[in-house]
PDB file of C-alpha atoms in Angstrom:
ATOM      1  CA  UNK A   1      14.686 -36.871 -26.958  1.00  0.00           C
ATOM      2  CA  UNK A   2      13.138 -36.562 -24.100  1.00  0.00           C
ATOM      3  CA  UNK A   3      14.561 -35.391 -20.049  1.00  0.00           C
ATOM      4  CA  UNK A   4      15.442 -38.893 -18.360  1.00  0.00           C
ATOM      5  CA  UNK A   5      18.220 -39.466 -15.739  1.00  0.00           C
ATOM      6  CA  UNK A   6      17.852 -42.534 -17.229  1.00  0.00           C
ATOM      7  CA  UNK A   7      18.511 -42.405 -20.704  1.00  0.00           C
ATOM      8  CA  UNK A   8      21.468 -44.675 -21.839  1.00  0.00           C
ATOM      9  CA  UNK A   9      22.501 -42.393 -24.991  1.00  0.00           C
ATOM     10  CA  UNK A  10      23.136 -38.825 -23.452  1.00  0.00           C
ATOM     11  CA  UNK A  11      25.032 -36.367 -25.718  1.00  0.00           C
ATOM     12  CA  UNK A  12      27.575 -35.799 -23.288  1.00  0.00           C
ATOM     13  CA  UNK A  13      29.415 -38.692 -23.371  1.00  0.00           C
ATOM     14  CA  UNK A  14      31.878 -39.166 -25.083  1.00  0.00           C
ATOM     15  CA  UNK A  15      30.993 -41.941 -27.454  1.00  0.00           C
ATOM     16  CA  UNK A  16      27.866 -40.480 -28.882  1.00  0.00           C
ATOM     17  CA  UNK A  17      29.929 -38.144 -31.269  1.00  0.00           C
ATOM     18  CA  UNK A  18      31.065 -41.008 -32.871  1.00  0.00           C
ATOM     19  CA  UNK A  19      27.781 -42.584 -32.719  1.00  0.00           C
ATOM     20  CA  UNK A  20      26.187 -39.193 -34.803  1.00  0.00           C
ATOM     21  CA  UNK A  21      29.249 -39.790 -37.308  1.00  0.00           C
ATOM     22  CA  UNK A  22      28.646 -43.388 -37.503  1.00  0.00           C
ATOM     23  CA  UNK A  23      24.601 -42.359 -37.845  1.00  0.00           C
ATOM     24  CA  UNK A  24      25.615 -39.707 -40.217  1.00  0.00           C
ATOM     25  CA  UNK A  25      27.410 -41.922 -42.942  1.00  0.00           C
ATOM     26  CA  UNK A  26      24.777 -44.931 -42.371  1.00  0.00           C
ATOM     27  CA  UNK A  27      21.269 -43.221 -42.571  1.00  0.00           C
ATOM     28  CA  UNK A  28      22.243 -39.372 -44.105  1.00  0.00           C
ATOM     29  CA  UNK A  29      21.741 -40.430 -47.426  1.00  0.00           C
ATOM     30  CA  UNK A  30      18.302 -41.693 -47.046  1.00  0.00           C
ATOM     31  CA  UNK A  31      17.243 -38.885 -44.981  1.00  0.00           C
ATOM     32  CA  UNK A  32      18.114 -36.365 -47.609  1.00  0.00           C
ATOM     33  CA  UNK A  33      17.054 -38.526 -50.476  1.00  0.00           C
ATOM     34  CA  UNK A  34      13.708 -38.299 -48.845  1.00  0.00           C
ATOM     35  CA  UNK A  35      14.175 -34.134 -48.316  1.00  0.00           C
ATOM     36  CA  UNK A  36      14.918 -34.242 -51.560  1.00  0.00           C
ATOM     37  CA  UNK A  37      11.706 -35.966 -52.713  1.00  0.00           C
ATOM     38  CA  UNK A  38      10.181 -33.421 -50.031  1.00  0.00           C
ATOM     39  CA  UNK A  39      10.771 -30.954 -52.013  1.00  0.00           C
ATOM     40  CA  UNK A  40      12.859 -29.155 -49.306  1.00  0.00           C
ATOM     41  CA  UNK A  41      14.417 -25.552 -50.987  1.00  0.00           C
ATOM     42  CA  UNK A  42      14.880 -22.024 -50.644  1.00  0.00           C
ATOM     43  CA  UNK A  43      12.814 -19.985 -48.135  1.00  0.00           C
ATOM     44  CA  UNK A  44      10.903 -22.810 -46.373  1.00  0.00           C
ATOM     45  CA  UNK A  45      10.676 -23.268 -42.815  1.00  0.00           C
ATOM     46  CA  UNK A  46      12.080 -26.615 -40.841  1.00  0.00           C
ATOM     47  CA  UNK A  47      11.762 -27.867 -37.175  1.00  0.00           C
ATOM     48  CA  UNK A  48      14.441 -30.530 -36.458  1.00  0.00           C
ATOM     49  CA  UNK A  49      13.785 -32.560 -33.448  1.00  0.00           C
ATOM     50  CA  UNK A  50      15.469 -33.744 -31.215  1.00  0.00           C
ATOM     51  CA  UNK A  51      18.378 -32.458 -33.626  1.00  0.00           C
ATOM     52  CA  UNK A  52      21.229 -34.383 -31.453  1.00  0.00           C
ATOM     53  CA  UNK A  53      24.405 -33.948 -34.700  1.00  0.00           C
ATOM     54  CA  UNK A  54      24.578 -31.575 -37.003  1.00  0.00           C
ATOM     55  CA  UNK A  55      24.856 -32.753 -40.424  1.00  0.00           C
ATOM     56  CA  UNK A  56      20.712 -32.519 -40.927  1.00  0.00           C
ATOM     57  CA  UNK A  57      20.882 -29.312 -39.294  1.00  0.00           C
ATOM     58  CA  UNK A  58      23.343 -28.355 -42.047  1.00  0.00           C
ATOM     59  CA  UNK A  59      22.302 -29.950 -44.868  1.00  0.00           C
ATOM     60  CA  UNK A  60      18.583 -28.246 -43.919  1.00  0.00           C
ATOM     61  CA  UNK A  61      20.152 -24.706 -43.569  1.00  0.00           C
ATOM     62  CA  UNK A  62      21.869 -25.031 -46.862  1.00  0.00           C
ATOM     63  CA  UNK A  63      18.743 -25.770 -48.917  1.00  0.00           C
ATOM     64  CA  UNK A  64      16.702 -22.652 -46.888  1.00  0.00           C
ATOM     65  CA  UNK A  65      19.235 -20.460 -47.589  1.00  0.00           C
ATOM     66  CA  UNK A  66      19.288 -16.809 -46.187  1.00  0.00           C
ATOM     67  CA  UNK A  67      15.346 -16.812 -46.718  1.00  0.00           C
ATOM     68  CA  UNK A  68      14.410 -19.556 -44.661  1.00  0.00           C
ATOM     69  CA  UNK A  69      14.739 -20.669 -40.869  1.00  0.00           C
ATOM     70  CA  UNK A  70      15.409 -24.191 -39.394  1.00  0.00           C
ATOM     71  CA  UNK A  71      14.570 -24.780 -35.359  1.00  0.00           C
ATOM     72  CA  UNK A  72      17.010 -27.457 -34.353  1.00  0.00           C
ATOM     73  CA  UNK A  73      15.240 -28.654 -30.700  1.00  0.00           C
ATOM     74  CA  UNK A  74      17.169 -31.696 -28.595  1.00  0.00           C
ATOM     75  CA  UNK A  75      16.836 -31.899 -24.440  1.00  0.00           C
ATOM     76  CA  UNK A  76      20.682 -31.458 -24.945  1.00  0.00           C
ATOM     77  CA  UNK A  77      22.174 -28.809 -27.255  1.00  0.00           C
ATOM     78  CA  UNK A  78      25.496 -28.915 -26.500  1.00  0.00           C
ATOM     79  CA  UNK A  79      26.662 -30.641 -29.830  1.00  0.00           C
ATOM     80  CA  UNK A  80      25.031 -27.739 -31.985  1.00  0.00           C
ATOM     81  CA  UNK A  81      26.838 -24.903 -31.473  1.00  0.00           C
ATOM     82  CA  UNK A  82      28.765 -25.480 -34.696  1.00  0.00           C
ATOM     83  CA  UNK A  83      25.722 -25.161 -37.012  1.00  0.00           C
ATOM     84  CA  UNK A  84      23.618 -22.061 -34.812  1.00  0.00           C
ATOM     85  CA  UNK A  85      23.908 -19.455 -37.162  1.00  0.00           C
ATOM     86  CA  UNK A  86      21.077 -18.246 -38.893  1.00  0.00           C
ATOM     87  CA  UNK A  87      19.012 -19.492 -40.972  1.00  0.00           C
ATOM     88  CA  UNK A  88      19.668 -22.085 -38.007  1.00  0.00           C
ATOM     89  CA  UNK A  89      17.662 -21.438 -34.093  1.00  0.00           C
ATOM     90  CA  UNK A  90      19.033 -23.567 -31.800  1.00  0.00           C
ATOM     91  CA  UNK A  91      16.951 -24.254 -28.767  1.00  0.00           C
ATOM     92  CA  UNK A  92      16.298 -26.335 -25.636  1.00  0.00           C
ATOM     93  CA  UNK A  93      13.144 -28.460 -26.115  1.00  0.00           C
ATOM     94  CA  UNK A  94      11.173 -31.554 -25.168  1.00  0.00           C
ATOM     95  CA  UNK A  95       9.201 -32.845 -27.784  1.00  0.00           C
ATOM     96  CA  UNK A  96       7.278 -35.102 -25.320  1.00  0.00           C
ATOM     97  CA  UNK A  97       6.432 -32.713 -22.629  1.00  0.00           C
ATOM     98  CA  UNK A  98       6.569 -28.864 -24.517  1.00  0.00           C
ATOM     99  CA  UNK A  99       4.675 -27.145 -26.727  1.00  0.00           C
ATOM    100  CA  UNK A 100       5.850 -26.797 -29.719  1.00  0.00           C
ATOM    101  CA  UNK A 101       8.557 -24.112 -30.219  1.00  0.00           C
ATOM    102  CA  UNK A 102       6.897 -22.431 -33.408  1.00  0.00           C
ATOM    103  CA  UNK A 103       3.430 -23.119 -35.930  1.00  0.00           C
ATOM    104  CA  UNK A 104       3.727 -22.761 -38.800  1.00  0.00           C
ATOM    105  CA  UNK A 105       6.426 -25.158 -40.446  1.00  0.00           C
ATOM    106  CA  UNK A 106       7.040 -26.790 -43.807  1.00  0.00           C
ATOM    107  CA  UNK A 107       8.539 -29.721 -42.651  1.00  0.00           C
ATOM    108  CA  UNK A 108       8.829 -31.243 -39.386  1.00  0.00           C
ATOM    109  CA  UNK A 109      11.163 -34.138 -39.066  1.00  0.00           C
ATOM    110  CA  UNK A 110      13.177 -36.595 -36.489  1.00  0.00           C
ATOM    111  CA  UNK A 111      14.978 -39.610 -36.786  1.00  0.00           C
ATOM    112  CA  UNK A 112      15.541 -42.165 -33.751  1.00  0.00           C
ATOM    113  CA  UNK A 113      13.822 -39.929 -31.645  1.00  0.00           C
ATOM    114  CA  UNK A 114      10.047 -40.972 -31.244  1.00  0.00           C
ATOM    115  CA  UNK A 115      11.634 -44.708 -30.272  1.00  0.00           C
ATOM    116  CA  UNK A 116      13.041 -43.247 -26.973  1.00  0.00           C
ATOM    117  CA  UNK A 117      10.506 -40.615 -25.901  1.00  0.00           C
ATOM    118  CA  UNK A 118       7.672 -41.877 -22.999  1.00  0.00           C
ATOM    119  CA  UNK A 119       5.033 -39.886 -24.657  1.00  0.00           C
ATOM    120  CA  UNK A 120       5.302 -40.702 -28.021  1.00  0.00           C
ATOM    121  CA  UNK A 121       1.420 -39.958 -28.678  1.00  0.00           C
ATOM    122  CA  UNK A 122       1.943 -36.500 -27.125  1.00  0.00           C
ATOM    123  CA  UNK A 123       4.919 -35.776 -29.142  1.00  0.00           C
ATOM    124  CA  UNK A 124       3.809 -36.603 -32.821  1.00  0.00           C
ATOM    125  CA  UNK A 125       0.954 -34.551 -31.821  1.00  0.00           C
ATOM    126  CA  UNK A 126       3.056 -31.919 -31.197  1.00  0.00           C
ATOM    127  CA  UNK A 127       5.152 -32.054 -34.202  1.00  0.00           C
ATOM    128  CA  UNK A 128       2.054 -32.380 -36.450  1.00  0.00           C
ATOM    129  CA  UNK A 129       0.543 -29.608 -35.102  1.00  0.00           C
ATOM    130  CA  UNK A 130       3.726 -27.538 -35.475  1.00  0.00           C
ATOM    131  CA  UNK A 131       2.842 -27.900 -39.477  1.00  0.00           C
ATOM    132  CA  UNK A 132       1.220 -25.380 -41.869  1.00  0.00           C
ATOM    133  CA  UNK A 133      -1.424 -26.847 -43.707  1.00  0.00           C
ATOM    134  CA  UNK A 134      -0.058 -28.998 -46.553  1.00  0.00           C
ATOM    135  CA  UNK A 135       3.024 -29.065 -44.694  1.00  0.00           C
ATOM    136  CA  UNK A 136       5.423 -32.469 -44.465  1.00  0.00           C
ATOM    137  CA  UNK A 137       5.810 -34.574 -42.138  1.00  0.00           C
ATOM    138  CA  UNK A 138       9.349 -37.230 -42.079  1.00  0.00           C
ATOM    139  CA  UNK A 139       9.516 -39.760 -39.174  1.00  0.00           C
ATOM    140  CA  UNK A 140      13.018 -41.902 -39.084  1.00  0.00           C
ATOM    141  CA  UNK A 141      12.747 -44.636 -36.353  1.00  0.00           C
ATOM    142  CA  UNK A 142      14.430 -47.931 -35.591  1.00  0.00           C
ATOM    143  CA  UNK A 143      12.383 -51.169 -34.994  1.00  0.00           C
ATOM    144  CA  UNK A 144      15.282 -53.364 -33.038  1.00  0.00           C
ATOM    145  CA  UNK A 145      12.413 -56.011 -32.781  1.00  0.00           C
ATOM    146  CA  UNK A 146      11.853 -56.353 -36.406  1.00  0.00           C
ATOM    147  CA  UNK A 147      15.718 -57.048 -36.596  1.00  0.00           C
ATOM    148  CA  UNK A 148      16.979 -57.803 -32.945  1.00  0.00           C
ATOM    149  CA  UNK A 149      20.292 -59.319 -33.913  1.00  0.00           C
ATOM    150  CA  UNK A 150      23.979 -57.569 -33.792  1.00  0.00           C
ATOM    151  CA  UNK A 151      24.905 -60.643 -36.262  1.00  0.00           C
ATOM    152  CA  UNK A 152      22.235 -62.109 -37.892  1.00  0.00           C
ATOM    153  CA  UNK A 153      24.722 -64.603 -39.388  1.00  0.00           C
ATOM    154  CA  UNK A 154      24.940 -66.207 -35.966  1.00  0.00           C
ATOM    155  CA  UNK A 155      27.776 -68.963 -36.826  1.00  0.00           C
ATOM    156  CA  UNK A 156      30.396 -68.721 -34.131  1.00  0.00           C
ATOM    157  CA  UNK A 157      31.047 -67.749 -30.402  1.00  0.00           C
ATOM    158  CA  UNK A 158      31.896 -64.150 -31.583  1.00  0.00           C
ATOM    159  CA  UNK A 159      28.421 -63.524 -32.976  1.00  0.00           C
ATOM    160  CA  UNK A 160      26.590 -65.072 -30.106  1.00  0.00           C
ATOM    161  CA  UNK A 161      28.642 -63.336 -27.564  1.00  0.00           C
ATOM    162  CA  UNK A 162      27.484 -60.155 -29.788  1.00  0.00           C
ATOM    163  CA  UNK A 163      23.698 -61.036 -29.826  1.00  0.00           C
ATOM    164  CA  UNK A 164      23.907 -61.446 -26.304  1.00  0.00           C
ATOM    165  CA  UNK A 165      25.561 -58.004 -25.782  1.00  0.00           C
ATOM    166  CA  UNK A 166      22.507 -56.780 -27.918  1.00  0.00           C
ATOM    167  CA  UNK A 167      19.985 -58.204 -26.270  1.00  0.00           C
ATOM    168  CA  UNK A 168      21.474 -57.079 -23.344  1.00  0.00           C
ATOM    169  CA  UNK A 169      21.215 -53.273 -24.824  1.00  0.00           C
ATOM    170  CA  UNK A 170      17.152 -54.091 -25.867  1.00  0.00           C
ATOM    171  CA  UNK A 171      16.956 -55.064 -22.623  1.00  0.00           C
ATOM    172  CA  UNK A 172      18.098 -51.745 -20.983  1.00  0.00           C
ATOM    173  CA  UNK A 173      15.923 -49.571 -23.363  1.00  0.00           C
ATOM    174  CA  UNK A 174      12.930 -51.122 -23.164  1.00  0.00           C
ATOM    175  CA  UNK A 175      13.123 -50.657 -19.400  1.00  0.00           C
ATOM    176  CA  UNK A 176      13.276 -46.881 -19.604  1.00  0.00           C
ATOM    177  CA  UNK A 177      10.791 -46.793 -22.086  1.00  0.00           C
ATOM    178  CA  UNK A 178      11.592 -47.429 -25.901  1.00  0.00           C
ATOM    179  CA  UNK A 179       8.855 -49.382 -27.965  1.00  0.00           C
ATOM    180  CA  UNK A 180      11.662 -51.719 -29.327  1.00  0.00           C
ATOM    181  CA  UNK A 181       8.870 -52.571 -32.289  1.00  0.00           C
ATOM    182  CA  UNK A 182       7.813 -48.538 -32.931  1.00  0.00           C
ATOM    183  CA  UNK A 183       9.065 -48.199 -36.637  1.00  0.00           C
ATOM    184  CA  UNK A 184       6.967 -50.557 -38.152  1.00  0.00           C
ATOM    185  CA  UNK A 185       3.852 -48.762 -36.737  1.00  0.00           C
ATOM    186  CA  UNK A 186       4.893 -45.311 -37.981  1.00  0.00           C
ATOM    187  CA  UNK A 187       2.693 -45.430 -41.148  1.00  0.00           C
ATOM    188  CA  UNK A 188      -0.150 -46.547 -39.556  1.00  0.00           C
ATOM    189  CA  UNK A 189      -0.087 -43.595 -36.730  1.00  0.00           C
ATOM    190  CA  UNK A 190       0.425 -41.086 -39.696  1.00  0.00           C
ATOM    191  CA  UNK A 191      -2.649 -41.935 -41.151  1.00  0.00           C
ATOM    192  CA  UNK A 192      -4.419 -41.868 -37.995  1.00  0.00           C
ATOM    193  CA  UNK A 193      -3.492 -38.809 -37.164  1.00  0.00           C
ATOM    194  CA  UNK A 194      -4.786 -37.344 -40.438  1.00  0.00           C
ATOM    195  CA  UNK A 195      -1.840 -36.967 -42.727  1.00  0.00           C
ATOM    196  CA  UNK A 196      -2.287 -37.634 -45.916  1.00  0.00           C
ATOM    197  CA  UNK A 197      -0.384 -39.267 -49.175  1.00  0.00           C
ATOM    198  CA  UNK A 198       1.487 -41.215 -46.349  1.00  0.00           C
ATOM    199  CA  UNK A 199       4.452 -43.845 -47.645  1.00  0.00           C
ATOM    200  CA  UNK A 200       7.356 -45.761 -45.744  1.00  0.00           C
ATOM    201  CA  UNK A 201      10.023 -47.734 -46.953  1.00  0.00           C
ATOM    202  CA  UNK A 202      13.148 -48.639 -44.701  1.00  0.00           C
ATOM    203  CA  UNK A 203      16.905 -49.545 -44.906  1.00  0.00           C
ATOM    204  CA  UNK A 204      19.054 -52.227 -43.459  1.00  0.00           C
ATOM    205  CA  UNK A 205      22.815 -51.388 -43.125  1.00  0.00           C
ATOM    206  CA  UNK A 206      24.721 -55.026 -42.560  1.00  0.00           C
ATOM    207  CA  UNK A 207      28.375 -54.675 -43.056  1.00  0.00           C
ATOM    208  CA  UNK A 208      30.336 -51.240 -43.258  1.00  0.00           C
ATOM    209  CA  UNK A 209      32.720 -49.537 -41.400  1.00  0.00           C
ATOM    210  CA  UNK A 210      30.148 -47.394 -40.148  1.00  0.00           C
ATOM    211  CA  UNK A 211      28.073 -50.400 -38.232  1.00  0.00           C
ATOM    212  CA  UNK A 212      31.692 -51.089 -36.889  1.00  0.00           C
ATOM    213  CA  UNK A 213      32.010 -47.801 -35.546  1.00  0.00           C
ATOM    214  CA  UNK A 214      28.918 -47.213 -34.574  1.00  0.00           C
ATOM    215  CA  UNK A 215      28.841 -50.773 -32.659  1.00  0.00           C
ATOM    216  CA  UNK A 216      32.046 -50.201 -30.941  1.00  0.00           C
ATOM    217  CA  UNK A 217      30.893 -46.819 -29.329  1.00  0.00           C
ATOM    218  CA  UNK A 218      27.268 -47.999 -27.791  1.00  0.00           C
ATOM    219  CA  UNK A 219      28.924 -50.863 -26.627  1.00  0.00           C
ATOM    220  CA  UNK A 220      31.784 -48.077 -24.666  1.00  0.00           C
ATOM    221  CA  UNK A 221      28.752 -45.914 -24.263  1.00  0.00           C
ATOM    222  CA  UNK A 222      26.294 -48.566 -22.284  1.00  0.00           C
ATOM    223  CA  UNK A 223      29.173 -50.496 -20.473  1.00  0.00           C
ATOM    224  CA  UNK A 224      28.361 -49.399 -16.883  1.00  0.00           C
ATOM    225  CA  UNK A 225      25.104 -50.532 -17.146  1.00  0.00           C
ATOM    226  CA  UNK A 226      25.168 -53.613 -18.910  1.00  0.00           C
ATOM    227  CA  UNK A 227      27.775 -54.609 -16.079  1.00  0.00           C
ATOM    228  CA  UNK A 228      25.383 -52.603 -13.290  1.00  0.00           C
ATOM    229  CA  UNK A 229      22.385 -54.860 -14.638  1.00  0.00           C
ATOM    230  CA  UNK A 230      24.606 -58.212 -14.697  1.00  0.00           C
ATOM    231  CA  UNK A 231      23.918 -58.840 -18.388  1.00  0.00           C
ATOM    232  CA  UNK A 232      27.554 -59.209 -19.099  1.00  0.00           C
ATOM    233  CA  UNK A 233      30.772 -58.806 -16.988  1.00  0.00           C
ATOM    234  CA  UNK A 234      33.947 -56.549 -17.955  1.00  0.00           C
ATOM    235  CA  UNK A 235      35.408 -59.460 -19.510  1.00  0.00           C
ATOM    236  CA  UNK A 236      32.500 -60.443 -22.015  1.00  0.00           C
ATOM    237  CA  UNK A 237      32.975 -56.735 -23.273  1.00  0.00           C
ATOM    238  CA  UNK A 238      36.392 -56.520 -23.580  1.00  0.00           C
ATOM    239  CA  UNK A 239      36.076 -59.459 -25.743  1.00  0.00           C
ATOM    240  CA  UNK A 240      33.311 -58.380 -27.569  1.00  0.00           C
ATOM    241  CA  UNK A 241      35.223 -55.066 -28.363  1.00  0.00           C
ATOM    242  CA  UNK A 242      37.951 -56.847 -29.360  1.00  0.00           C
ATOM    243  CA  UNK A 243      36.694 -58.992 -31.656  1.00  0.00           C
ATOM    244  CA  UNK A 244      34.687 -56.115 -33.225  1.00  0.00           C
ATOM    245  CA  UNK A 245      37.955 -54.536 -33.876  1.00  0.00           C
ATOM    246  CA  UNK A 246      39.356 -57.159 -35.558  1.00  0.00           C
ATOM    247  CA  UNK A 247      36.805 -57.016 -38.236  1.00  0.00           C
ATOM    248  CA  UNK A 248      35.366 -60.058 -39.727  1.00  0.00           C
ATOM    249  CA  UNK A 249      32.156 -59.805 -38.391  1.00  0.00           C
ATOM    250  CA  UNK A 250      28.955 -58.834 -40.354  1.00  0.00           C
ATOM    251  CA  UNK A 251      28.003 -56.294 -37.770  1.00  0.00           C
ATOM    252  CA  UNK A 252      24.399 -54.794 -38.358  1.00  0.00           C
ATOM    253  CA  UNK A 253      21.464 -52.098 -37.381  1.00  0.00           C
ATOM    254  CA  UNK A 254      18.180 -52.380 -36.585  1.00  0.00           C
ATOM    255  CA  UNK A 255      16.105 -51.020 -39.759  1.00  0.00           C
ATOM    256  CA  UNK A 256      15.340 -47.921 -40.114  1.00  0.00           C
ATOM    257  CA  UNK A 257      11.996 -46.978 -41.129  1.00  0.00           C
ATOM    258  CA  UNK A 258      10.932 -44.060 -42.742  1.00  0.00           C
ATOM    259  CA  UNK A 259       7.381 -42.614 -42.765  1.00  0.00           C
ATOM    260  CA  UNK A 260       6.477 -38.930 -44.449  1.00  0.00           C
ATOM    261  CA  UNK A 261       3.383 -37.773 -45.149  1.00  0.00           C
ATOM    262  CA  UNK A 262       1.465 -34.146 -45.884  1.00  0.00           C
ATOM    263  CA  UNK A 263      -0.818 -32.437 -43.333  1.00  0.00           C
ATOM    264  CA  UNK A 264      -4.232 -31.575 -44.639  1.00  0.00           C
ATOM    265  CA  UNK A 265      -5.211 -27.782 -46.254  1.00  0.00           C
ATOM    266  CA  UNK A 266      -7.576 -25.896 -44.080  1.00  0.00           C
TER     267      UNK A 266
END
């Protein structure tokens, strides 16, 4: 991420633990399918950005092993201090503004990162650059515009009070900055930038307890300002968090888009 007194999502509140879990069980299992396919293993050395949770901090440090290192980087480490052991190096860092921390990585990866950063240009330089030669490259971002809908079965008053809520939210972070259509463009900017063997392919959570939970806390999370910005009033989101809770509703995410490719050999 990158430094912004007005970024909606801050790591110190209290709801975005629940919105890592609720990231964690939706999106983990394509992120280390695609490790996977990376061929991610003992020895090699990861950058993490904008690291935020832990559990791809983890899962990275377990596949290293004692021989490799992992750089975890986020504007706000305060939610890593479970995983900052070695082979794990957690540090303060802003993709979009620094330097990288290190040259010289394997792999480089971030999900819903790029989305939020100002500089997006800047910072995907800065992460391919961070790469060895033939090193990998894995870019997870949300396009909210290819998908804009909380319910995209919009058949009653609790759906449309939800779509509103979420345009609302699109509203808010397109105002401090997010591209709202970035995912789809992620292939594309890989091969401009000179990767090579570039792919993408994306997934579409609708339904699970996870886009419950992970509904429930932005909404907590972004309250203050959707009332501050008179998209909604107390009572809408009351409402809106009640009927969530209730289940019934075919709550969903905007995509997620995966793009990976390999940095040329010198």
């Amino acid at each position: 991420m990158t430094s912004s007194d007005g970024y909606l999502l801050a790591n110190r509140q209290r709801e975005a633990g629940q919105r890592f879990d609720a990231f964690a069980s939706l999106f983990d299992p394509t992120t280390f399918r695609h490790l996977e396919e990376l061929g991610i293993g003992p020895g090699l050395r990861c950058w993490e950005v904008g690291a935020g949770g832990t559990s791809v901090v983890a899962w990275l440090a377990d596949r290293v092993g004692p021989t490799g290192k992992v750089v975890a980087t986020d504007i706000d480490t305060s939610r890593l201090a479970a995983v900052a052991l070695p082979p794990v190096e957690v540090r303060v860092h802003d993709v979009g503004a620094e330097e990288p921390p290190e040259e010289g990585f394997d792999l480089v990866h971030a999900r819903l990162v790029l989305v939020h950063v100002p500089d997006r240009q800047r910072a995907l330089h800065h992460m391919i650059k961070a790469l060895r030669p033939g090193g990998r490259l894995l870019i997870e971002d949300a396009d909210p515009a290819l998908q804009p809908l909380a319910c995209p079965d919009e058949h009653g008053p609790e759906q449309r009070l939800a779509n509103r809520l979420r345009q609302g939210f699109r509203g808010l972070l397109a105002e401090r900055g997010a591209d709202l259509s970035y995912g789809r463009k992620l292939p594309r900017l890989l091969r401009e930038a000179g990767l090579q063997e570039v792919e993408a392919d994306v997934r579409f959570p609708l339904t699970s307890p996870a886009c419950t939970a992970l509904e429930s806390a932005t909404v907590r999370q972004i309250r203050d300002r959707l009332v501050a910005a008179g998209l909604a009033t107390d009572e809408d989101i009351d409402r809106h968090l009640a009927n969530v809770e209730a289940g019934g509703m075919d709550l969903a995410t905007a995509p997620m888009i995966s793009a990976w490719g390999r940095k040329a050999a010198s």
